[in-house]
């Protein structure tokens, strides 16, 4: 009976995923908020249906009451969060909100299957981050001084990265986290926001060559500190984000091409400087040359992708824990093994729609500061998704980057939710401006009292 439910649920979950993906792009056809809200209600229904099927299988396979309790708490949380957010911010983007809930719920479901202890820890951190996001939009829309704090963003960002370089723990060849007892923090995840705000603050004052040079020097300082900490994945995210923001602000192709050339040269230099980079490149080229040791992780990832096929082995029917660090660095492979490559393709398309929605909000803004902030944050999420999925599928060398809102990692979840909160703030700000203009246009004109005397 359990096997029958698992097999049927496999196809039901795939159908739900395909339907959600279609709605995710269908909702972008019109920028009418009321019409989008109606579509998003259907998406939220699919979110809860997918989560129900996933935890039903988990419970049937484990028969642990703990799983049902955890599932029930999640349902209550997502309902309360969604209702609270749309009540406090009725003009917010329901597309962004539904995608946040959907991706985070998938992450918790897959993490529960891999390691329920990590899933519970991730959930607690996610709840705290969600509570913070309730305040972010109003701060963004009300605090007009954000564009004047360029050097504060730079100083805080560089200081935090230097702190990691000086006292951070080294894991898998990179200094990533600062540990205080059992608590670990990855500052580079949060500096992504200050980095984008710094760049936007500098370019909103002008894009003269001297200003571009100064901004590039400070941006390079961020990247070089990450390189010194051998956190090359985060360094690449920062570099690509800055490159796209520079191009949007200046509209100079030479800057973009020059940056690509400099980045290519830096990649070659990093290959010769760091032994673990050479190992990753070698295992990217042929992971089976050292299958038992350094190539084991990549080889297991490829085995998982191939064994899952188009439709997957079925939730809880694979062996995703055979992939080292499956819960964070290689979670996409674990998903594809049990839920299928079609499910994985839909996940990629959902991220694409997610990023497109953020880009649309950025293009909607009038002020260059907010335009660059929205664009930079969207590119940051997009690059992170590309590096993770590209790494686990052997498209590019593995960078150890997490998959936003799905991979295990408290700092990553909090920073991604903060990014979405900022984008919601931009959307809210512009929506209020549009409504004010519409009300002014439809308001009846006041009659001049002198017209009566003229008559």
Short mmCIF file of C-alpha atoms in Angstrom, two decimals:
data_model
loop_
_atom_site.label_atom_id
_atom_site.label_comp_id
_atom_site.label_asym_id
_atom_site.label_seq_id
_atom_site.Cartn_x
_atom_site.Cartn_y
_atom_site.Cartn_z
CA UNK A 1 0.00 0.00 0.00
CA UNK A 2 2.79 2.41 0.91
CA UNK A 3 4.58 1.67 -2.37
CA UNK A 4 1.36 2.32 -4.31
CA UNK A 5 0.81 5.67 -2.59
CA UNK A 6 4.44 6.59 -3.24
CA UNK A 7 4.22 5.70 -6.94
CA UNK A 8 0.95 7.58 -7.47
CA UNK A 9 2.18 10.59 -5.49
CA UNK A 10 5.28 10.78 -7.68
CA UNK A 11 3.18 11.65 -10.71
CA UNK A 12 0.77 13.85 -8.76
CA UNK A 13 3.70 15.90 -7.41
CA UNK A 14 5.08 16.23 -10.92
CA UNK A 15 1.71 17.42 -12.26
CA UNK A 16 1.47 19.98 -9.44
CA UNK A 17 4.97 21.21 -10.24
CA UNK A 18 4.16 21.61 -13.94
CA UNK A 19 0.92 23.47 -13.17
CA UNK A 20 2.67 25.81 -10.75
CA UNK A 21 5.37 26.53 -13.32
CA UNK A 22 2.80 27.36 -15.99
CA UNK A 23 0.96 29.70 -13.61
CA UNK A 24 4.26 31.31 -12.64
CA UNK A 25 4.73 32.55 -16.21
CA UNK A 26 1.04 33.03 -16.95
CA UNK A 27 0.83 35.53 -14.09
CA UNK A 28 3.51 37.66 -15.76
CA UNK A 29 1.31 38.24 -18.83
CA UNK A 30 -0.45 41.18 -17.17
CA UNK A 31 0.88 43.67 -14.66
CA UNK A 32 -2.60 44.16 -13.18
CA UNK A 33 -2.30 43.53 -9.44
CA UNK A 34 -5.88 42.28 -8.92
CA UNK A 35 -5.59 39.82 -11.81
CA UNK A 36 -2.23 38.57 -10.50
CA UNK A 37 -3.69 38.05 -7.03
CA UNK A 38 -6.37 35.72 -8.40
CA UNK A 39 -3.74 33.61 -10.16
CA UNK A 40 -1.52 33.56 -7.08
CA UNK A 41 -4.33 32.11 -4.96
CA UNK A 42 -4.26 29.07 -7.24
CA UNK A 43 -0.48 28.87 -6.78
CA UNK A 44 -0.81 28.90 -3.00
CA UNK A 45 -3.33 26.04 -3.20
CA UNK A 46 -0.78 24.04 -5.21
CA UNK A 47 1.91 24.83 -2.63
CA UNK A 48 -0.12 23.26 0.19
CA UNK A 49 -1.16 20.31 -1.97
CA UNK A 50 2.46 19.50 -2.88
CA UNK A 51 3.54 19.84 0.73
CA UNK A 52 0.71 17.54 1.88
CA UNK A 53 1.74 14.80 -0.56
CA UNK A 54 5.41 15.10 0.40
CA UNK A 55 4.82 14.80 4.13
CA UNK A 56 2.25 12.05 3.64
CA UNK A 57 4.97 9.94 2.03
CA UNK A 58 7.49 10.89 4.71
CA UNK A 59 5.09 9.82 7.45
CA UNK A 60 4.16 6.55 5.73
CA UNK A 61 7.84 5.71 5.32
CA UNK A 62 8.88 6.62 8.88
CA UNK A 63 5.63 6.26 10.88
CA UNK A 64 6.95 8.95 13.23
CA UNK A 65 4.47 11.33 14.85
CA UNK A 66 7.22 13.95 14.84
CA UNK A 67 6.86 14.29 11.07
CA UNK A 68 3.12 15.03 11.29
CA UNK A 69 3.63 17.61 14.02
CA UNK A 70 6.37 19.31 12.02
CA UNK A 71 4.15 19.34 8.94
CA UNK A 72 1.22 20.81 10.88
CA UNK A 73 3.35 23.60 12.33
CA UNK A 74 4.58 24.48 8.84
CA UNK A 75 1.04 24.69 7.45
CA UNK A 76 0.01 27.05 10.24
CA UNK A 77 3.12 29.16 9.76
CA UNK A 78 2.73 29.53 6.00
CA UNK A 79 -0.96 30.39 6.32
CA UNK A 80 -0.34 32.98 9.03
CA UNK A 81 2.63 34.49 7.20
CA UNK A 82 0.79 34.75 3.89
CA UNK A 83 -2.32 36.29 5.49
CA UNK A 84 -0.27 38.69 7.64
CA UNK A 85 1.86 39.88 4.74
CA UNK A 86 -1.03 40.52 2.37
CA UNK A 87 -3.01 42.19 5.20
CA UNK A 88 -0.19 44.53 6.19
CA UNK A 89 0.81 45.17 2.57
CA UNK A 90 -2.28 44.78 0.38
CA UNK A 91 -0.36 46.35 -2.53
CA UNK A 92 2.55 43.91 -2.29
CA UNK A 93 3.52 41.49 -5.05
CA UNK A 94 1.71 38.20 -4.43
CA UNK A 95 3.90 36.62 -7.14
CA UNK A 96 7.04 37.15 -5.08
CA UNK A 97 5.24 36.08 -1.91
CA UNK A 98 3.89 32.84 -3.36
CA UNK A 99 7.28 31.95 -4.87
CA UNK A 100 9.01 32.57 -1.53
CA UNK A 101 6.55 30.26 0.25
CA UNK A 102 6.76 27.64 -2.50
CA UNK A 103 10.55 27.42 -2.65
CA UNK A 104 10.97 27.48 1.11
CA UNK A 105 8.34 24.75 1.55
CA UNK A 106 10.10 22.54 -1.03
CA UNK A 107 13.38 23.10 0.79
CA UNK A 108 11.89 22.06 4.13
CA UNK A 109 10.22 19.00 2.59
CA UNK A 110 13.44 17.77 0.96
CA UNK A 111 15.52 18.56 4.06
CA UNK A 112 13.05 16.60 6.21
CA UNK A 113 13.61 13.63 3.93
CA UNK A 114 17.41 14.02 4.18
CA UNK A 115 17.82 15.07 7.83
CA UNK A 116 14.83 16.14 9.91
CA UNK A 117 17.03 17.77 12.55
CA UNK A 118 18.50 20.13 9.96
CA UNK A 119 15.00 20.78 8.56
CA UNK A 120 13.70 21.83 11.97
CA UNK A 121 16.66 24.11 12.54
CA UNK A 122 16.19 25.65 9.09
CA UNK A 123 12.49 26.18 9.80
CA UNK A 124 13.14 28.06 13.04
CA UNK A 125 15.64 30.34 11.30
CA UNK A 126 13.21 30.81 8.41
CA UNK A 127 10.41 31.84 10.78
CA UNK A 128 12.65 34.47 12.36
CA UNK A 129 13.67 35.76 8.91
CA UNK A 130 10.03 35.87 7.79
CA UNK A 131 9.16 37.95 10.84
CA UNK A 132 11.90 40.42 9.89
CA UNK A 133 10.60 40.65 6.32
CA UNK A 134 7.32 42.01 7.67
CA UNK A 135 9.19 45.22 8.53
CA UNK A 136 11.56 45.49 5.56
CA UNK A 137 9.09 46.81 2.93
CA UNK A 138 7.93 49.74 5.05
CA UNK A 139 11.53 50.62 5.89
CA UNK A 140 12.49 50.63 2.21
CA UNK A 141 9.47 52.68 1.17
CA UNK A 142 9.72 55.23 4.00
CA UNK A 143 13.46 55.67 4.64
CA UNK A 144 14.61 58.04 1.91
CA UNK A 145 18.14 58.40 3.30
CA UNK A 146 19.18 54.92 2.10
CA UNK A 147 20.81 56.35 -1.03
CA UNK A 148 23.09 58.64 1.01
CA UNK A 149 24.94 55.99 3.02
CA UNK A 150 27.32 54.69 0.35
CA UNK A 151 30.49 54.70 2.44
CA UNK A 152 28.72 53.25 5.47
CA UNK A 153 27.70 50.26 3.33
CA UNK A 154 31.28 49.91 2.10
CA UNK A 155 32.88 50.13 5.53
CA UNK A 156 30.47 47.66 7.13
CA UNK A 157 30.79 45.21 4.24
CA UNK A 158 34.58 45.25 4.07
CA UNK A 159 34.88 45.05 7.86
CA UNK A 160 32.67 41.96 8.08
CA UNK A 161 34.54 40.20 5.28
CA UNK A 162 37.89 41.05 6.91
CA UNK A 163 36.59 39.64 10.19
CA UNK A 164 35.85 36.31 8.49
CA UNK A 165 39.27 36.33 6.85
CA UNK A 166 40.94 36.97 10.22
CA UNK A 167 39.04 34.62 12.56
CA UNK A 168 36.66 32.57 10.41
CA UNK A 169 36.56 28.78 10.47
CA UNK A 170 37.96 26.93 7.47
CA UNK A 171 35.72 24.30 5.90
CA UNK A 172 36.54 22.42 2.70
CA UNK A 173 39.37 24.81 1.90
CA UNK A 174 37.43 28.07 2.41
CA UNK A 175 36.90 30.47 5.31
CA UNK A 176 33.14 30.96 5.36
CA UNK A 177 31.75 31.26 8.87
CA UNK A 178 32.26 32.84 12.24
CA UNK A 179 31.34 30.54 15.10
CA UNK A 180 30.11 31.65 18.52
CA UNK A 181 29.56 28.44 20.46
CA UNK A 182 27.12 26.31 18.45
CA UNK A 183 25.95 29.31 16.43
CA UNK A 184 27.53 29.88 13.00
CA UNK A 185 27.15 32.97 10.83
CA UNK A 186 28.22 33.47 7.21
CA UNK A 187 28.66 37.26 6.85
CA UNK A 188 29.23 37.13 3.07
CA UNK A 189 25.53 36.27 2.65
CA UNK A 190 24.48 39.54 4.31
CA UNK A 191 27.22 41.68 2.80
CA UNK A 192 25.64 40.92 -0.59
CA UNK A 193 22.92 43.41 0.34
CA UNK A 194 25.27 46.14 1.58
CA UNK A 195 27.41 45.56 -1.53
CA UNK A 196 24.44 46.18 -3.85
CA UNK A 197 23.31 49.21 -1.84
CA UNK A 198 26.84 50.66 -1.95
CA UNK A 199 27.09 50.27 -5.72
CA UNK A 200 23.63 51.79 -6.27
CA UNK A 201 24.42 54.70 -3.94
CA UNK A 202 27.60 55.52 -5.82
CA UNK A 203 26.09 55.33 -9.30
CA UNK A 204 22.97 57.31 -8.44
CA UNK A 205 25.25 60.34 -7.97
CA UNK A 206 26.74 59.93 -11.44
CA UNK A 207 28.69 57.59 -13.68
CA UNK A 208 31.73 59.70 -14.52
CA UNK A 209 34.97 57.82 -15.11
CA UNK A 210 36.55 58.85 -11.74
CA UNK A 211 33.43 57.68 -9.88
CA UNK A 212 33.41 54.39 -11.78
CA UNK A 213 37.08 53.87 -10.88
CA UNK A 214 36.49 54.53 -7.16
CA UNK A 215 33.42 52.29 -7.07
CA UNK A 216 35.28 49.53 -8.90
CA UNK A 217 38.20 49.71 -6.45
CA UNK A 218 35.88 49.28 -3.46
CA UNK A 219 33.98 46.48 -5.21
CA UNK A 220 37.29 44.79 -6.04
CA UNK A 221 38.26 45.04 -2.36
CA UNK A 222 35.18 42.99 -1.44
CA UNK A 223 36.01 40.35 -4.04
CA UNK A 224 39.72 40.20 -3.17
CA UNK A 225 38.97 39.64 0.52
CA UNK A 226 36.70 36.75 -0.44
CA UNK A 227 39.45 35.37 -2.68
CA UNK A 228 41.93 35.67 0.20
CA UNK A 229 39.44 33.69 2.31
CA UNK A 230 39.27 31.20 -0.61
CA UNK A 231 35.50 31.72 -0.74
CA UNK A 232 35.65 31.86 -4.51
CA UNK A 233 31.97 31.02 -5.05
CA UNK A 234 30.79 34.10 -3.16
CA UNK A 235 33.51 36.14 -4.84
CA UNK A 236 32.09 35.14 -8.22
CA UNK A 237 28.57 36.14 -7.15
CA UNK A 238 29.82 39.57 -6.06
CA UNK A 239 31.85 40.03 -9.22
CA UNK A 240 29.03 39.14 -11.62
CA UNK A 241 26.52 41.27 -9.70
CA UNK A 242 28.80 44.30 -9.87
CA UNK A 243 29.53 43.76 -13.53
CA UNK A 244 25.84 43.79 -14.46
CA UNK A 245 25.09 46.76 -12.21
CA UNK A 246 27.97 48.67 -13.80
CA UNK A 247 26.60 47.95 -17.26
CA UNK A 248 23.06 49.00 -16.33
CA UNK A 249 24.26 52.23 -14.70
CA UNK A 250 26.71 53.30 -17.43
CA UNK A 251 25.37 51.48 -20.52
CA UNK A 252 28.95 51.12 -21.67
CA UNK A 253 29.68 47.73 -23.31
CA UNK A 254 33.42 48.37 -22.97
CA UNK A 255 33.15 48.35 -19.18
CA UNK A 256 31.28 45.04 -19.32
CA UNK A 257 33.73 43.43 -21.76
CA UNK A 258 36.69 44.77 -19.82
CA UNK A 259 35.25 43.31 -16.64
CA UNK A 260 34.77 39.93 -18.28
CA UNK A 261 38.37 40.00 -19.45
CA UNK A 262 39.63 40.92 -15.99
CA UNK A 263 37.47 38.21 -14.43
CA UNK A 264 38.79 35.59 -16.83
CA UNK A 265 42.35 36.57 -15.99
CA UNK A 266 41.56 36.41 -12.26
CA UNK A 267 40.07 32.92 -12.72
CA UNK A 268 43.27 31.71 -14.36
CA UNK A 269 45.31 33.26 -11.56
CA UNK A 270 43.12 31.61 -8.91
CA UNK A 271 43.61 28.26 -10.65
CA UNK A 272 47.38 28.55 -10.24
CA UNK A 273 47.23 30.00 -6.71
CA UNK A 274 44.82 27.64 -4.95
CA UNK A 275 45.20 23.87 -4.91
CA UNK A 276 41.53 23.18 -4.10
CA UNK A 277 40.54 25.17 -7.21
CA UNK A 278 42.77 22.94 -9.34
CA UNK A 279 41.17 19.89 -7.71
CA UNK A 280 37.65 21.13 -8.49
CA UNK A 281 38.55 21.86 -12.10
CA UNK A 282 40.16 18.43 -12.49
CA UNK A 283 37.12 16.70 -10.98
CA UNK A 284 34.86 18.78 -13.21
CA UNK A 285 36.76 17.53 -16.25
CA UNK A 286 36.76 13.88 -15.15
CA UNK A 287 35.35 13.01 -11.71
CA UNK A 288 35.85 9.28 -12.33
CA UNK A 289 39.62 9.68 -12.53
CA UNK A 290 39.65 9.76 -8.71
CA UNK A 291 36.26 8.28 -7.96
CA UNK A 292 37.08 6.91 -4.51
CA UNK A 293 38.35 10.23 -3.16
CA UNK A 294 38.17 13.72 -4.66
CA UNK A 295 35.76 12.86 -7.47
CA UNK A 296 33.31 10.92 -5.32
CA UNK A 297 30.91 13.83 -4.68
CA UNK A 298 30.57 14.86 -8.32
CA UNK A 299 30.33 11.24 -9.48
CA UNK A 300 27.53 10.51 -6.99
CA UNK A 301 25.74 13.66 -8.16
CA UNK A 302 25.85 12.44 -11.76
CA UNK A 303 24.70 8.97 -10.70
CA UNK A 304 21.74 10.54 -8.87
CA UNK A 305 20.75 12.60 -11.91
CA UNK A 306 20.96 9.64 -14.27
CA UNK A 307 19.21 7.15 -11.95
CA UNK A 308 16.31 9.53 -11.37
CA UNK A 309 15.59 9.94 -15.07
CA UNK A 310 12.75 12.11 -16.32
CA UNK A 311 10.18 11.11 -13.69
CA UNK A 312 12.34 10.25 -10.68
CA UNK A 313 12.54 7.15 -8.50
CA UNK A 314 9.79 8.46 -6.22
CA UNK A 315 10.00 10.50 -3.04
CA UNK A 316 11.80 8.51 -0.34
CA UNK A 317 12.75 5.77 -2.82
CA UNK A 318 16.25 6.92 -3.77
CA UNK A 319 19.54 7.16 -1.89
CA UNK A 320 20.23 10.93 -1.91
CA UNK A 321 22.26 10.72 1.30
CA UNK A 322 24.94 8.89 -0.68
CA UNK A 323 25.92 12.32 -2.08
CA UNK A 324 28.23 14.14 0.35
CA UNK A 325 26.70 17.46 1.49
CA UNK A 326 23.46 16.63 -0.32
CA UNK A 327 21.55 18.92 2.03
CA UNK A 328 23.33 22.09 0.87
CA UNK A 329 25.91 22.03 -1.95
CA UNK A 330 24.21 19.24 -3.97
CA UNK A 331 20.54 19.42 -3.01
CA UNK A 332 19.43 19.86 -6.63
CA UNK A 333 20.85 16.42 -7.47
CA UNK A 334 19.00 14.90 -4.51
CA UNK A 335 15.75 16.47 -5.74
CA UNK A 336 16.19 15.21 -9.31
CA UNK A 337 17.02 11.67 -8.17
CA UNK A 338 13.70 11.14 -6.39
CA UNK A 339 11.39 13.66 -8.07
CA UNK A 340 12.82 13.57 -11.59
CA UNK A 341 14.58 15.77 -14.12
CA UNK A 342 11.24 17.24 -15.28
CA UNK A 343 10.65 18.37 -11.70
CA UNK A 344 14.16 19.87 -11.70
CA UNK A 345 13.54 21.69 -15.00
CA UNK A 346 10.33 23.14 -13.57
CA UNK A 347 12.29 24.28 -10.53
CA UNK A 348 14.77 26.08 -12.79
CA UNK A 349 11.88 27.75 -14.65
CA UNK A 350 10.30 28.85 -11.37
CA UNK A 351 13.57 30.48 -10.35
CA UNK A 352 13.70 32.12 -13.79
CA UNK A 353 10.20 33.54 -13.34
CA UNK A 354 11.14 34.62 -9.82
CA UNK A 355 14.17 36.55 -11.08
CA UNK A 356 12.19 38.03 -14.01
CA UNK A 357 9.60 39.36 -11.57
CA UNK A 358 12.35 41.04 -9.52
CA UNK A 359 13.86 42.49 -12.69
CA UNK A 360 10.47 43.82 -13.70
CA UNK A 361 10.15 45.63 -10.36
CA UNK A 362 13.58 47.19 -10.88
CA UNK A 363 12.72 48.44 -14.37
CA UNK A 364 9.48 49.88 -12.99
CA UNK A 365 11.35 52.24 -10.63
CA UNK A 366 11.99 55.84 -11.68
CA UNK A 367 14.96 56.69 -9.44
CA UNK A 368 18.26 55.23 -10.60
CA UNK A 369 19.19 54.22 -7.02
CA UNK A 370 16.16 51.95 -6.60
CA UNK A 371 16.48 50.71 -10.17
CA UNK A 372 20.07 49.54 -9.57
CA UNK A 373 19.24 48.08 -6.15
CA UNK A 374 16.42 45.96 -7.60
CA UNK A 375 18.49 44.90 -10.59
CA UNK A 376 21.54 44.05 -8.49
CA UNK A 377 19.58 41.93 -6.02
CA UNK A 378 17.81 40.08 -8.84
CA UNK A 379 21.13 39.32 -10.54
CA UNK A 380 22.58 38.15 -7.22
CA UNK A 381 19.83 35.54 -6.82
CA UNK A 382 20.03 34.54 -10.49
CA UNK A 383 23.81 34.05 -10.44
CA UNK A 384 23.56 32.00 -7.25
CA UNK A 385 20.98 29.68 -8.83
CA UNK A 386 23.12 29.31 -11.96
CA UNK A 387 26.29 28.50 -10.01
CA UNK A 388 24.56 25.88 -7.87
CA UNK A 389 22.72 24.06 -10.65
CA UNK A 390 25.61 24.46 -13.10
CA UNK A 391 27.98 22.97 -10.53
CA UNK A 392 25.93 19.89 -9.62
CA UNK A 393 25.14 19.09 -13.26
CA UNK A 394 28.81 19.38 -14.33
CA UNK A 395 28.10 22.38 -16.56
CA UNK A 396 30.74 24.36 -14.63
CA UNK A 397 33.16 23.47 -11.81
CA UNK A 398 31.45 23.16 -8.44
CA UNK A 399 31.55 26.38 -6.39
CA UNK A 400 29.87 25.25 -3.17
CA UNK A 401 27.06 27.80 -3.57
CA UNK A 402 23.71 27.00 -1.96
CA UNK A 403 20.37 26.94 -3.79
CA UNK A 404 18.35 29.94 -2.51
CA UNK A 405 15.58 29.05 -0.01
CA UNK A 406 16.04 25.31 -0.61
CA UNK A 407 19.56 24.33 0.48
CA UNK A 408 20.36 24.03 4.17
CA UNK A 409 22.00 27.18 5.47
CA UNK A 410 20.52 29.69 7.88
CA UNK A 411 22.50 32.68 6.64
CA UNK A 412 21.52 31.96 3.05
CA UNK A 413 17.81 31.68 3.91
CA UNK A 414 17.81 34.90 5.93
CA UNK A 415 19.69 36.90 3.28
CA UNK A 416 17.41 35.65 0.48
CA UNK A 417 14.30 36.56 2.47
CA UNK A 418 15.77 40.00 3.15
CA UNK A 419 16.37 40.43 -0.59
CA UNK A 420 12.75 39.57 -1.31
CA UNK A 421 11.66 41.98 1.44
CA UNK A 422 13.64 44.79 -0.22
CA UNK A 423 12.08 44.02 -3.62
CA UNK A 424 8.65 44.03 -2.00
CA UNK A 425 9.46 47.45 -0.57
CA UNK A 426 10.33 48.76 -4.03
CA UNK A 427 7.12 47.28 -5.45
CA UNK A 428 5.09 48.84 -2.65
CA UNK A 429 6.70 52.23 -3.19
CA UNK A 430 5.97 52.27 -6.90
CA UNK A 431 2.46 50.86 -6.51
CA UNK A 432 1.55 53.72 -4.19
CA UNK A 433 2.93 56.26 -6.68
CA UNK A 434 0.88 54.73 -9.51
CA UNK A 435 -2.31 54.73 -7.46
CA UNK A 436 -1.74 58.34 -6.41
CA UNK A 437 -1.38 59.34 -10.07
CA UNK A 438 -4.53 57.40 -11.03
CA UNK A 439 -6.54 59.02 -8.23
CA UNK A 440 -5.36 62.47 -9.25
CA UNK A 441 -6.32 61.79 -12.86
CA UNK A 442 -9.82 60.59 -12.00
CA UNK A 443 -10.60 63.20 -9.32
CA UNK A 444 -13.24 65.77 -10.42
CA UNK A 445 -11.90 69.23 -11.12
CA UNK A 446 -12.89 71.92 -8.62
CA UNK A 447 -14.92 74.75 -10.07
CA UNK A 448 -13.53 78.24 -9.81
CA UNK A 449 -15.99 80.51 -7.86
CA UNK A 450 -15.25 83.35 -10.29
CA UNK A 451 -16.92 81.32 -13.06
CA UNK A 452 -20.30 82.02 -11.46
CA UNK A 453 -19.78 85.79 -11.64
CA UNK A 454 -18.72 85.54 -15.26
CA UNK A 455 -21.94 83.72 -16.11
#
